[in-house]
mmCIF file of C-alpha atoms in Angstrom:
data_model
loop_
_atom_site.group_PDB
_atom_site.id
_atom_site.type_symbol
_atom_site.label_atom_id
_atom_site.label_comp_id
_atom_site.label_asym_id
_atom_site.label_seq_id
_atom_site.Cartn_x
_atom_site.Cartn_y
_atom_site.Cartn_z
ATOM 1 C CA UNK A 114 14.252 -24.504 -0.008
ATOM 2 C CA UNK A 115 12.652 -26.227 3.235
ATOM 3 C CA UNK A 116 9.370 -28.544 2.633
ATOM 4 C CA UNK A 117 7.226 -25.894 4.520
ATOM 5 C CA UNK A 118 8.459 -22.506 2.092
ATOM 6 C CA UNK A 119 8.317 -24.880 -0.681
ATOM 7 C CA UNK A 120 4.631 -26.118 0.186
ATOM 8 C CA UNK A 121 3.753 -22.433 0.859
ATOM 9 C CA UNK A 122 5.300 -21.346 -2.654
ATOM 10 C CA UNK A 123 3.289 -24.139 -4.623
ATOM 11 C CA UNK A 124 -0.023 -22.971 -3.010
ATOM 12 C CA UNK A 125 0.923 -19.615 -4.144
ATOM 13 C CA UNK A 126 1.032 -21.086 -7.747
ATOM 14 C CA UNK A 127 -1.964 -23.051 -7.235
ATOM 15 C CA UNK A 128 -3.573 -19.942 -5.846
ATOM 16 C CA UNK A 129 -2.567 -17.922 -9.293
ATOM 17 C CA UNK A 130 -4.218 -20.477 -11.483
ATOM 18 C CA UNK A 131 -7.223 -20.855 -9.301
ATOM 19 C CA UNK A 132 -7.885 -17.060 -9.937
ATOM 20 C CA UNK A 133 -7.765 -17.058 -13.694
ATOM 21 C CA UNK A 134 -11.228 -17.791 -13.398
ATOM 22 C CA UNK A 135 -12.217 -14.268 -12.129
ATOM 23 C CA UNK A 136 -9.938 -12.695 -14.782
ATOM 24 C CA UNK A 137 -12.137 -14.483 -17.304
ATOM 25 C CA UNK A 138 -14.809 -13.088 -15.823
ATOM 26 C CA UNK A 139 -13.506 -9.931 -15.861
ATOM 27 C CA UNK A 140 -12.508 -9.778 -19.365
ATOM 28 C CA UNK A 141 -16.362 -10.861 -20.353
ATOM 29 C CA UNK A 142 -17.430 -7.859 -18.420
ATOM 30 C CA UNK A 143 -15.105 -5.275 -19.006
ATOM 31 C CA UNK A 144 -13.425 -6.485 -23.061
ATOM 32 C CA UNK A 145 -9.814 -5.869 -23.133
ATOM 33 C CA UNK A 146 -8.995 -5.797 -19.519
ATOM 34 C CA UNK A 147 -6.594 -8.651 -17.953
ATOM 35 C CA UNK A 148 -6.539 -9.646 -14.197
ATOM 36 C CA UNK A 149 -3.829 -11.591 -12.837
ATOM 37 C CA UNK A 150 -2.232 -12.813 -15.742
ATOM 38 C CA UNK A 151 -1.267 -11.758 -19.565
ATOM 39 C CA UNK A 152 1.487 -9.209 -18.575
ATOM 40 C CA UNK A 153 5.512 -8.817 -18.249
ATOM 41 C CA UNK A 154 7.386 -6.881 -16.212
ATOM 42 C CA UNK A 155 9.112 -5.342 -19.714
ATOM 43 C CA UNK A 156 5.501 -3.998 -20.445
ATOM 44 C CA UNK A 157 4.610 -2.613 -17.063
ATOM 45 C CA UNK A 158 7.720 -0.905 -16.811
ATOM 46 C CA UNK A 159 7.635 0.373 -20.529
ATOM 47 C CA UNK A 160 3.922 1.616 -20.252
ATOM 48 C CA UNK A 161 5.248 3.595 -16.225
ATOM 49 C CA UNK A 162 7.882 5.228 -18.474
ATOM 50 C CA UNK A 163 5.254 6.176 -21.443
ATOM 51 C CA UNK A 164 2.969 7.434 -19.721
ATOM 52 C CA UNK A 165 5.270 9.394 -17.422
ATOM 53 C CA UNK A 166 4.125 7.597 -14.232
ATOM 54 C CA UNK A 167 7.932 6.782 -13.921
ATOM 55 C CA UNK A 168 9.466 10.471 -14.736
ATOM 56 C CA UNK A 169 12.999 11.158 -14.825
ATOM 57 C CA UNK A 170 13.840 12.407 -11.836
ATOM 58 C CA UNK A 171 11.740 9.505 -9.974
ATOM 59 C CA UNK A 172 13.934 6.898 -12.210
ATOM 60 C CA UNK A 173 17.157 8.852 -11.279
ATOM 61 C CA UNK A 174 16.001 8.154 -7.558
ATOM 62 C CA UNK A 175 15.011 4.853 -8.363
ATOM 63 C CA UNK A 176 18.633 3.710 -10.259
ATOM 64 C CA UNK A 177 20.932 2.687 -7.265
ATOM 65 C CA UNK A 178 18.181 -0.164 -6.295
ATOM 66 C CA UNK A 179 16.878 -0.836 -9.703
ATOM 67 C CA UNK A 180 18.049 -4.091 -10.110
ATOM 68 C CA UNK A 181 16.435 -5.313 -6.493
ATOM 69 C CA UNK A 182 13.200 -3.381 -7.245
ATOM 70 C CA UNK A 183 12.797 -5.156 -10.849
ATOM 71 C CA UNK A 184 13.842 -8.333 -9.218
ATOM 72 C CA UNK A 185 10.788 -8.365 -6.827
ATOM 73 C CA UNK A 186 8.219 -6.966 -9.071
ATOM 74 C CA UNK A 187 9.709 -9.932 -11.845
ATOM 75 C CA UNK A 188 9.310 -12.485 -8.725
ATOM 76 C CA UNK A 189 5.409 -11.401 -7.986
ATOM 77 C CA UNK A 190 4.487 -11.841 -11.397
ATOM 78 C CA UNK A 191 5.764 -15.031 -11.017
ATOM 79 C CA UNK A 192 2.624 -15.997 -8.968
ATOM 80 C CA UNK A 193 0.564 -12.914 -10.862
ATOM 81 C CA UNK A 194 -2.981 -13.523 -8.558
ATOM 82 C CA UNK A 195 -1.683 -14.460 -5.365
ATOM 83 C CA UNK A 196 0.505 -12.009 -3.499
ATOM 84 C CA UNK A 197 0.092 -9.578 -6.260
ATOM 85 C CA UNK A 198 -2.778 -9.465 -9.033
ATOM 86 C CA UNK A 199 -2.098 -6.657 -11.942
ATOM 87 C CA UNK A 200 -5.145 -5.338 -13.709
ATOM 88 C CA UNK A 201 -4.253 -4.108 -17.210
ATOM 89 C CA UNK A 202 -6.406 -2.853 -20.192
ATOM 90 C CA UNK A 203 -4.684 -4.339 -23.683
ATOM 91 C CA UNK A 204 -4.976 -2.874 -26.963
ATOM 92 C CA UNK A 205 -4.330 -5.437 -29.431
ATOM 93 C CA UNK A 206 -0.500 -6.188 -28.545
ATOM 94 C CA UNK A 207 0.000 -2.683 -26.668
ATOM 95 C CA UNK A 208 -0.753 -2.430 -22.775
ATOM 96 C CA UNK A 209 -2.863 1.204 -22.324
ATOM 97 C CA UNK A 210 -3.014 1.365 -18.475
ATOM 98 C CA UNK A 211 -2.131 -0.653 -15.438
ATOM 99 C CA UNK A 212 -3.055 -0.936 -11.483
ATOM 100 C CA UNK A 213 -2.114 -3.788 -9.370
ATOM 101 C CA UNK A 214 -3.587 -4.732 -5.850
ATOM 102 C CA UNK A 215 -0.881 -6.319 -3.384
ATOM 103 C CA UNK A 216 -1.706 -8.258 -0.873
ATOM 104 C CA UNK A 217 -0.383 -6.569 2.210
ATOM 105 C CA UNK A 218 -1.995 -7.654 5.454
ATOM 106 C CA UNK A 219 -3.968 -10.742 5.930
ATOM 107 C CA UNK A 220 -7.404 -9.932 4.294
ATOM 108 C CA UNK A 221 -6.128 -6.582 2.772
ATOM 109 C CA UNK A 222 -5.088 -5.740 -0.702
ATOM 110 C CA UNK A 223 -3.489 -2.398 -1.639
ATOM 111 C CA UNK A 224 -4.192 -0.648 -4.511
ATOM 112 C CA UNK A 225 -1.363 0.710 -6.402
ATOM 113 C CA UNK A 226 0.757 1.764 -9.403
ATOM 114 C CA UNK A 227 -2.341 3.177 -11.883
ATOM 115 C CA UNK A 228 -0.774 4.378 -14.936
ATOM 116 C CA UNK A 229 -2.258 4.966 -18.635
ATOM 117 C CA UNK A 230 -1.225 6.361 -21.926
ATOM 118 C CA UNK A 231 -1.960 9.986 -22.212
ATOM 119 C CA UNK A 232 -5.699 11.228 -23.780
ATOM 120 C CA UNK A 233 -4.062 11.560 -26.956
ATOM 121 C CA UNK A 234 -3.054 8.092 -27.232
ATOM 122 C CA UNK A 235 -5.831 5.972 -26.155
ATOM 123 C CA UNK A 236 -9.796 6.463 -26.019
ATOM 124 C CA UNK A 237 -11.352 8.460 -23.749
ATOM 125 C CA UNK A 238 -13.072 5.563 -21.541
ATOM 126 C CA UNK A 239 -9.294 3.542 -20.605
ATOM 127 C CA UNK A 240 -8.947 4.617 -17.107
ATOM 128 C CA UNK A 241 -12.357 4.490 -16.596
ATOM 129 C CA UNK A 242 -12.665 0.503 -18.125
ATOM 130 C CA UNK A 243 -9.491 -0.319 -16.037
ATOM 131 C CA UNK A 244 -11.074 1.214 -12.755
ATOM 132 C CA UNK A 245 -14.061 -0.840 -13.293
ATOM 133 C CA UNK A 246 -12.628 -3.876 -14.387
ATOM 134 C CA UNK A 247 -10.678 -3.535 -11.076
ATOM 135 C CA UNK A 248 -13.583 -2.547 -8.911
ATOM 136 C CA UNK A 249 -15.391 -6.515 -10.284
ATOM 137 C CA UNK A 250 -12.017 -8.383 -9.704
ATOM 138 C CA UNK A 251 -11.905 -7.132 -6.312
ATOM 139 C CA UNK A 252 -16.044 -8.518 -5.968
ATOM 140 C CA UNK A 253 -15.224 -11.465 -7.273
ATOM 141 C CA UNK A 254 -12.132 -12.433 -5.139
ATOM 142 C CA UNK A 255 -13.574 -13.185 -2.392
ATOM 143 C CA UNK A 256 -10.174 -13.867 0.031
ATOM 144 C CA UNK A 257 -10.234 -9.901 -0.378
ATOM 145 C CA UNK A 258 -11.440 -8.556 2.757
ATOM 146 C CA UNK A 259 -10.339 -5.060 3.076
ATOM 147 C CA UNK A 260 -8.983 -2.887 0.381
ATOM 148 C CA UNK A 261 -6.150 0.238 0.889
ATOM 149 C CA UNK A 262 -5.447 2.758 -1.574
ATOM 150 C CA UNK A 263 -2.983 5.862 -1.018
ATOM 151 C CA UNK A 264 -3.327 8.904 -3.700
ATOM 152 C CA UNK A 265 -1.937 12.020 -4.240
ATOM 153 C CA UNK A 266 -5.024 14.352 -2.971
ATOM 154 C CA UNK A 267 -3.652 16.710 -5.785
ATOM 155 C CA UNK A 268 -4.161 14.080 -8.413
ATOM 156 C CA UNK A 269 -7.233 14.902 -10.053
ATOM 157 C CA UNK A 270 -8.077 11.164 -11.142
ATOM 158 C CA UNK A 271 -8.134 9.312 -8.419
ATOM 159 C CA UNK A 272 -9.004 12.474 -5.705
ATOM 160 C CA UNK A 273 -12.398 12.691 -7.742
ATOM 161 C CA UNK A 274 -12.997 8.926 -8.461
ATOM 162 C CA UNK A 275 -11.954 7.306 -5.352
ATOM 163 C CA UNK A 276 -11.917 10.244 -2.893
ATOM 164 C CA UNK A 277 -15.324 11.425 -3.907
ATOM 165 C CA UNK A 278 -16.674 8.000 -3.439
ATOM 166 C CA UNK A 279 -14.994 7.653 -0.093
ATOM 167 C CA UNK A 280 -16.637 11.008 0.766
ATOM 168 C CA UNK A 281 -19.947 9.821 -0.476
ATOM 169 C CA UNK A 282 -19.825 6.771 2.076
ATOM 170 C CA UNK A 283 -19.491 9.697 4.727
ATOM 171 C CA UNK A 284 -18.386 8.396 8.315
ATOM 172 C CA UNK A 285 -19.376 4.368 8.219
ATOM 173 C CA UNK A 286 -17.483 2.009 10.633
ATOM 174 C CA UNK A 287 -15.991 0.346 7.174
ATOM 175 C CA UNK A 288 -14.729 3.201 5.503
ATOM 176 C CA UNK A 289 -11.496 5.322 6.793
ATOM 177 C CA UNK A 290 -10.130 8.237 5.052
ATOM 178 C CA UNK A 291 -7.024 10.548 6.348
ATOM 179 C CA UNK A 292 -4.224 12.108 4.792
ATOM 180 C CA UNK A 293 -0.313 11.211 5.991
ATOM 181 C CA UNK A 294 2.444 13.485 5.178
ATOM 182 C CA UNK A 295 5.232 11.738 3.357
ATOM 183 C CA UNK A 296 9.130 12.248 5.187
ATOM 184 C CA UNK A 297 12.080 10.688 3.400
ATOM 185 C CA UNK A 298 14.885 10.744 5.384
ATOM 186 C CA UNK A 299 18.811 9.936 4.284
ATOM 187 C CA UNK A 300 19.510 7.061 7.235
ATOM 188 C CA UNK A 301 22.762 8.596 7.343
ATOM 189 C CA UNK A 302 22.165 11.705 8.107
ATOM 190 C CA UNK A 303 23.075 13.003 11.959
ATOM 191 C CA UNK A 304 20.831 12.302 14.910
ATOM 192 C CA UNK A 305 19.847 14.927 17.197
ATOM 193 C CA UNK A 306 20.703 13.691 20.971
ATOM 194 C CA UNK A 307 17.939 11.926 22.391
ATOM 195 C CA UNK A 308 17.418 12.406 26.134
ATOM 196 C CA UNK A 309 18.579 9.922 28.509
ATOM 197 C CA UNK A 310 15.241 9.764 30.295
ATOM 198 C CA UNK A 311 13.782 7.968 27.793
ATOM 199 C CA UNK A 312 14.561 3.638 26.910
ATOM 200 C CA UNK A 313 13.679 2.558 23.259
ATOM 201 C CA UNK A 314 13.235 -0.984 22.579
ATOM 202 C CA UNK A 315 11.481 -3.565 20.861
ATOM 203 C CA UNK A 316 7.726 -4.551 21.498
ATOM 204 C CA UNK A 317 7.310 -7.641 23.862
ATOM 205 C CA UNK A 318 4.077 -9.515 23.438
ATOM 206 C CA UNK A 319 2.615 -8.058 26.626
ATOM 207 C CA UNK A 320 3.590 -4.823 24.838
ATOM 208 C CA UNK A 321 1.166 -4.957 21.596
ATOM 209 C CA UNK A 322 -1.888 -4.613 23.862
ATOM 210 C CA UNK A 323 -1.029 -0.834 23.772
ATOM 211 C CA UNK A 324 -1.095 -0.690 20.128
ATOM 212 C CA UNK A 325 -4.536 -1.796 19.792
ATOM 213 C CA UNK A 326 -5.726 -0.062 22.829
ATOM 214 C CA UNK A 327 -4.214 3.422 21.187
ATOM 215 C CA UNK A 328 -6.330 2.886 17.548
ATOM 216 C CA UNK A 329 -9.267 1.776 19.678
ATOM 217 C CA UNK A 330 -9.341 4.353 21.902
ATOM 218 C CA UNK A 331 -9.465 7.101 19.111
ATOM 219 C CA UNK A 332 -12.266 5.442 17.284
ATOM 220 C CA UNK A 333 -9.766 3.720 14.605
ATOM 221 C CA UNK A 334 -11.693 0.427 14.679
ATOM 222 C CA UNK A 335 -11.109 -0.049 10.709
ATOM 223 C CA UNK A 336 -7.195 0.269 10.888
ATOM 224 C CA UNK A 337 -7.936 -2.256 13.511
ATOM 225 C CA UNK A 338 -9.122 -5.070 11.045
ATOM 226 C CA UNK A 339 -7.488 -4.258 7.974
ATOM 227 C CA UNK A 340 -4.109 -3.611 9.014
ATOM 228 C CA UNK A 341 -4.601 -6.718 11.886
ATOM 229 C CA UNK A 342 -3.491 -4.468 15.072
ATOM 230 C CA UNK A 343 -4.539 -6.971 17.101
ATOM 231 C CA UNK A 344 -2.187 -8.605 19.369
ATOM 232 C CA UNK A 345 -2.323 -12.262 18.153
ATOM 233 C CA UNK A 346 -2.371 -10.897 14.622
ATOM 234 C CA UNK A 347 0.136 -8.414 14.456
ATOM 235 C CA UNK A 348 3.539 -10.483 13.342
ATOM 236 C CA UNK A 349 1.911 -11.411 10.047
ATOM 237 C CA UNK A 350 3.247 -14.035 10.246
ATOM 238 C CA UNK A 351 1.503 -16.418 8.058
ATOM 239 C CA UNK A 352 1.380 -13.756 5.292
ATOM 240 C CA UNK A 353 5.596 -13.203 5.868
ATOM 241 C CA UNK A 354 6.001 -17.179 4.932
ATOM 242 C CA UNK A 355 4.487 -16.026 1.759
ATOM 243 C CA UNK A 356 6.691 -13.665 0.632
ATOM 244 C CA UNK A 357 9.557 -15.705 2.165
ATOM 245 C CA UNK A 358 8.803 -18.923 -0.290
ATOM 246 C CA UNK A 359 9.562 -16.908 -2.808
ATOM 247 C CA UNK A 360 12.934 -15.152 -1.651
ATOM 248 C CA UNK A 361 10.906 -11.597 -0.529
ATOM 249 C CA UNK A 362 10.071 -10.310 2.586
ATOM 250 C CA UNK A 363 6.947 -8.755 4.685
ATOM 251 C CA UNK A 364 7.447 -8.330 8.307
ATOM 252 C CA UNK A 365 6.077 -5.416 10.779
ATOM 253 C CA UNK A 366 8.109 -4.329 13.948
ATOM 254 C CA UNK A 367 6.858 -2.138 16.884
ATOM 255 C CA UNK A 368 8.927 -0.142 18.981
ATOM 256 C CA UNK A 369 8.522 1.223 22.398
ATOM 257 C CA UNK A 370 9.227 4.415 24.272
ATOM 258 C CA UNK A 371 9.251 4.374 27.906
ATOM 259 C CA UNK A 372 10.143 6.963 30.457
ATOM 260 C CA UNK A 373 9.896 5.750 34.096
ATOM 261 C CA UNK A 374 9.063 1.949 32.805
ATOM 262 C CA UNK A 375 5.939 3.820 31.454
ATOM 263 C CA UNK A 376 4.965 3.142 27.368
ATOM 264 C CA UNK A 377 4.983 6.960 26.317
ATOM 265 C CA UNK A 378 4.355 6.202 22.574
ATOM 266 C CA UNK A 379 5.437 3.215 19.983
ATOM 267 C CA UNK A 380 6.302 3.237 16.670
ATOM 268 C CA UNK A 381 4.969 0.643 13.601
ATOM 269 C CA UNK A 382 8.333 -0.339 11.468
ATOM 270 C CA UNK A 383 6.709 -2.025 7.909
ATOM 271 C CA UNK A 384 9.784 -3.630 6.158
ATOM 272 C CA UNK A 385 9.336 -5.373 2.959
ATOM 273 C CA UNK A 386 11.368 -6.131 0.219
ATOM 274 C CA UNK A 387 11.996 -2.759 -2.063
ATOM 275 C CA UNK A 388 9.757 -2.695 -4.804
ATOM 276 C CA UNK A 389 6.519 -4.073 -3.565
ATOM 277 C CA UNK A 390 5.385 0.107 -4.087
ATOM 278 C CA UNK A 391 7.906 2.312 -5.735
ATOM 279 C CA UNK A 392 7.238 5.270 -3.393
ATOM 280 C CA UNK A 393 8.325 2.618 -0.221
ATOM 281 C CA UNK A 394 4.710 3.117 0.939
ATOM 282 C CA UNK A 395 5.360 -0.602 1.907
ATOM 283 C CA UNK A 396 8.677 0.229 3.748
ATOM 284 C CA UNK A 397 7.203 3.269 5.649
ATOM 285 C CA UNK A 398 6.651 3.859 9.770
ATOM 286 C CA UNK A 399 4.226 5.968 11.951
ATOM 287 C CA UNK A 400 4.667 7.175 15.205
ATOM 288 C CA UNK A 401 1.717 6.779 18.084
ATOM 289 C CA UNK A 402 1.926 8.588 21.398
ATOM 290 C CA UNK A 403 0.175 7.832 24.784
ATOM 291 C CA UNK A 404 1.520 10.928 26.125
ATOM 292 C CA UNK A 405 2.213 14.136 24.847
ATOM 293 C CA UNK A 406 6.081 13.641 25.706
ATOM 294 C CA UNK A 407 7.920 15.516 22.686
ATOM 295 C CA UNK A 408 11.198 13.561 24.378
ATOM 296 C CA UNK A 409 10.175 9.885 23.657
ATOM 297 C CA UNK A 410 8.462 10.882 20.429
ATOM 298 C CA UNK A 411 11.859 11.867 18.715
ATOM 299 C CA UNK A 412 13.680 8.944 20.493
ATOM 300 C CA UNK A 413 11.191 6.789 18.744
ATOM 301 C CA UNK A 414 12.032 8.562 15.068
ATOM 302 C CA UNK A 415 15.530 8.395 15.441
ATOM 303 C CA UNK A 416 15.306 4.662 16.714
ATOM 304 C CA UNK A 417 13.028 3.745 13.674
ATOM 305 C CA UNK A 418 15.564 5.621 11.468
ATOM 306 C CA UNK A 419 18.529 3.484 12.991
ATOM 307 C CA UNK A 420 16.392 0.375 12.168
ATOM 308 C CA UNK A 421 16.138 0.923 8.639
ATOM 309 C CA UNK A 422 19.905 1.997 8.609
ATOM 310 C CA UNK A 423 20.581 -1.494 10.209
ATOM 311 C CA UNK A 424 18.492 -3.390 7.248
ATOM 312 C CA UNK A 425 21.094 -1.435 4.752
ATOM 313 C CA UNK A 426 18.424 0.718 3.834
ATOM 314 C CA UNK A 427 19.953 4.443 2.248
ATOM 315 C CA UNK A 428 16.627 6.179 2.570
ATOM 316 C CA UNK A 429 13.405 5.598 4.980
ATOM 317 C CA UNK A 430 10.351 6.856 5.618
ATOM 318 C CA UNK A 431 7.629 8.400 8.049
ATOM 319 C CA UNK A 432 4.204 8.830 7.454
ATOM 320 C CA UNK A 433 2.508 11.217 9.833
ATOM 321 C CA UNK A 434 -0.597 13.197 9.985
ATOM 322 C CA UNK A 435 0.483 15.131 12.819
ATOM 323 C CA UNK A 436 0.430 19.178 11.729
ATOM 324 C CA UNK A 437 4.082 19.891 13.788
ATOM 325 C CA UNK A 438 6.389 18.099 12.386
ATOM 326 C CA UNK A 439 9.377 19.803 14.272
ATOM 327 C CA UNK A 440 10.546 16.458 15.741
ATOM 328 C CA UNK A 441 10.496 14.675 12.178
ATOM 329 C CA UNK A 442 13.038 18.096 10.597
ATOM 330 C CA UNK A 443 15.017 17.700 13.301
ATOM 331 C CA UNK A 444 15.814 14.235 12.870
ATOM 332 C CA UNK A 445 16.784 15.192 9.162
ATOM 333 C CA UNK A 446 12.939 14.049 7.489
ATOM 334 C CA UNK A 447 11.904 16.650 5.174
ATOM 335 C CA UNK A 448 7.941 17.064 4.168
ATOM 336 C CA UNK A 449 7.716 16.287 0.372
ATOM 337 C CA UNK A 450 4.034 15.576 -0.436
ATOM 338 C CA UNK A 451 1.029 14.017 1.200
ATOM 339 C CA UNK A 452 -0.530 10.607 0.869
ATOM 340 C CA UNK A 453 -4.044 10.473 1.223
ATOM 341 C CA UNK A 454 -5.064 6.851 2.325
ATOM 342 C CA UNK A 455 -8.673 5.264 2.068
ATOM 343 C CA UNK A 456 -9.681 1.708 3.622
ATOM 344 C CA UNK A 457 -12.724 0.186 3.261
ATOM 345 C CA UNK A 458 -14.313 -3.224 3.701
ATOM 346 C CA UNK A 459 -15.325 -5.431 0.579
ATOM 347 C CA UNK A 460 -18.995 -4.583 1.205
ATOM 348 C CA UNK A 461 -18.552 -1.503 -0.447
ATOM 349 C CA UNK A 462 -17.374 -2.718 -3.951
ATOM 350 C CA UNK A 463 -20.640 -3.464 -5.305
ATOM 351 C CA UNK A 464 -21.655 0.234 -4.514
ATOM 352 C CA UNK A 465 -18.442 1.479 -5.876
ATOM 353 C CA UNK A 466 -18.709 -0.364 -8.918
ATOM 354 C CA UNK A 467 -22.249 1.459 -9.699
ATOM 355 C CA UNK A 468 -21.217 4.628 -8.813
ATOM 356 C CA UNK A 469 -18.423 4.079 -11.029
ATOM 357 C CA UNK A 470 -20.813 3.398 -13.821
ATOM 358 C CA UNK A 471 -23.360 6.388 -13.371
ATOM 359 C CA UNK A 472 -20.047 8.699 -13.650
ATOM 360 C CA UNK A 473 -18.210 7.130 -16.206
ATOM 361 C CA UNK A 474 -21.594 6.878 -18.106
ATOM 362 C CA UNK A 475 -22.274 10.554 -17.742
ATOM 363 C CA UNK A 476 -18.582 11.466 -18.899
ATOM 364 C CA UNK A 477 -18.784 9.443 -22.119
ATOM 365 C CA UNK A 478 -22.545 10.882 -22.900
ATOM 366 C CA UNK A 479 -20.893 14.151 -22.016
ATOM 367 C CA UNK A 480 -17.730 13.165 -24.535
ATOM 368 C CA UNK A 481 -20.157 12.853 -27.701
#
């Protein structure tokens, strides 16, 4: 390892002790639940089988990268409070539920991976105790700028506890909530001819002024900041020396679609090492058109698919919000659920963390 990965690597570690500190905090608040440390990777994955966050079908998916999947998460908790913090709620020896917050952009964390043991096996108040305890950490840590969250909108937990805040907030230049569709696509599988009017290639400098430009013009001023659109931002590249001192990887690639040397639409490539989210949120791309030009939008799908392809990857993924979704089926993506995705600045945790209270209050008086 070079002096500057291994310098970056040992501020990681310094970073991860540093934090403890707010997990003690924590743990005053909230008894029982850990942040950042106090947790293996044999427990986390024992407690996503248990409680049927990992169900068979999603492991049988899961078994031909296994082994590089466990070997990130393994690597993260390496440096548990720096690039990834878990927050877990113990009883005695036995872990009862788990989220984790990875750092994905900059300032941004992403909130991910909630699991607990079903009703029957734990107390009534476990998910609400980890949410909480969660909701503090994030106060407390204060290189947490932005925070990300995607949820099933069908999920009755989190739709009512973090959608109905997020709702609540209403339409606040900090707060962004919209729902992606989530396309898996087999990188093998044919490509549809893609017309010869239309040049795909990769994003020059001069070309990630149109990125911005695109989010700004729509009003998207939060994706903006928290998921650093900006220009001089975009590469990550501070954040991607991170993950590289310790063997992983975090990158973000744009490409272009022109037709007559004119940017018709780009597409935003996230590549990461599998594992950092075990739906690939983290390993997902959207498409963004300047014109309505249905040509360069699926030359731009079946160029991000040939990327991933190119990485080795078997399987990719598009997020879109987009109601036709011809172009995506005919490039062999297939709709199989929706993500709903909420950002919001820090400011907001302190609120959060009170409403929190008054409802998880109200559900235990209600309990008795």
């Amino acid at each position: 390892m070079d002096t500057t990965l291994r310098s970056t690597r040992d501020d990681l570690v310094a970073r991860s002790q540093h934090y403890l500190t707010c997990s003690r905090d924590v743990e005053l608040s909230y008894p029982g639940v850990k942040a950042g440390c106090d947790v293996t990777f044999d427990e986390i994955w024992q407690l996503f089988l248990d409680s049927g966050f990992l169900y068979p079908d999603k492991v049988a998916r899961l078994q031909p990268v296994l082994p590089e999947l466990q070997h990130t998460v393994r690597t993260l908790l390496e440096v548990n409070g720096s690039l990834l913090s878990t927050v877990v709620l113990r009883n005695e020896a036995a872990v009862d539920a788990h989220m984790s917050i990875l750092r994905f952009h900059e300032r941004t964390w992403m909130v991910q991976h909630l699991a607990a043991m079903p009703m029957t096996a734990r107390g009534l108040d476990t998910s609400a105790r980890l949410t909480l305890g969660f909701t503090y950490y994030g106060r407390l840590r204060k290189d947490i700028g932005w925070v990300k969250m995607f949820f099933r909108p069908n999920n009755p937990w989190p739709a009512r506890v973090f959608g109905g805040y997020a709702r609540r907030l209403g339409d606040v230049p900090t707060s962004d909530l919209r729902t992606f569709h989530y396309l898996p696509a087999s990188t093998q599988a044919h490509d549809p001819t893609v017309s010869p009017d239309i040049t795909v290639t990769s994003a020059t400098p001069d070309d990630l002024g149109v990125v911005q430009a695109w989010f700004s013009s729509r009003g998207r001023l939060v994706e903006i900041e928290a998921n650093d659109l900006r220009a001089d931002a975009f590469a990550l590249a501070s954040l991607g020396a991170a993950y590289q001192s310790l063997g992983l990887r975090r990158q973000r690639e744009c490409l272009v679609a022109r037709r007559d040397r004119r940017i018709a639409g780009v597409a935003l490539l996230d590549i990461a090492s599998l594992g950092l989210n075990f739906s690939e949120l983290t390993n997902a791309f959207t498409v963004h058109m300047v014109d309505d030009d249905e040509d360069a939008r699926l030359a731009l799908i079946v160029a991000a698919k040939a990327r991933y392809r190119d990485l080795g990857r078997p399987q990719c993924i598009a997020l879109s919000e987009d109601e036709d979704l011809s172009a995506f089926a005919s490039a062999g993506f297939a709709h199989a659920k929706d993500y709903t995705c909420w950002t919001f600045h820090r400011d907001h945790l302190a609120g959060m963390e009170e409403y929190f209270l008054d409802m998880f209050g109200a559900r235990r008086r209600r309990a008795k």
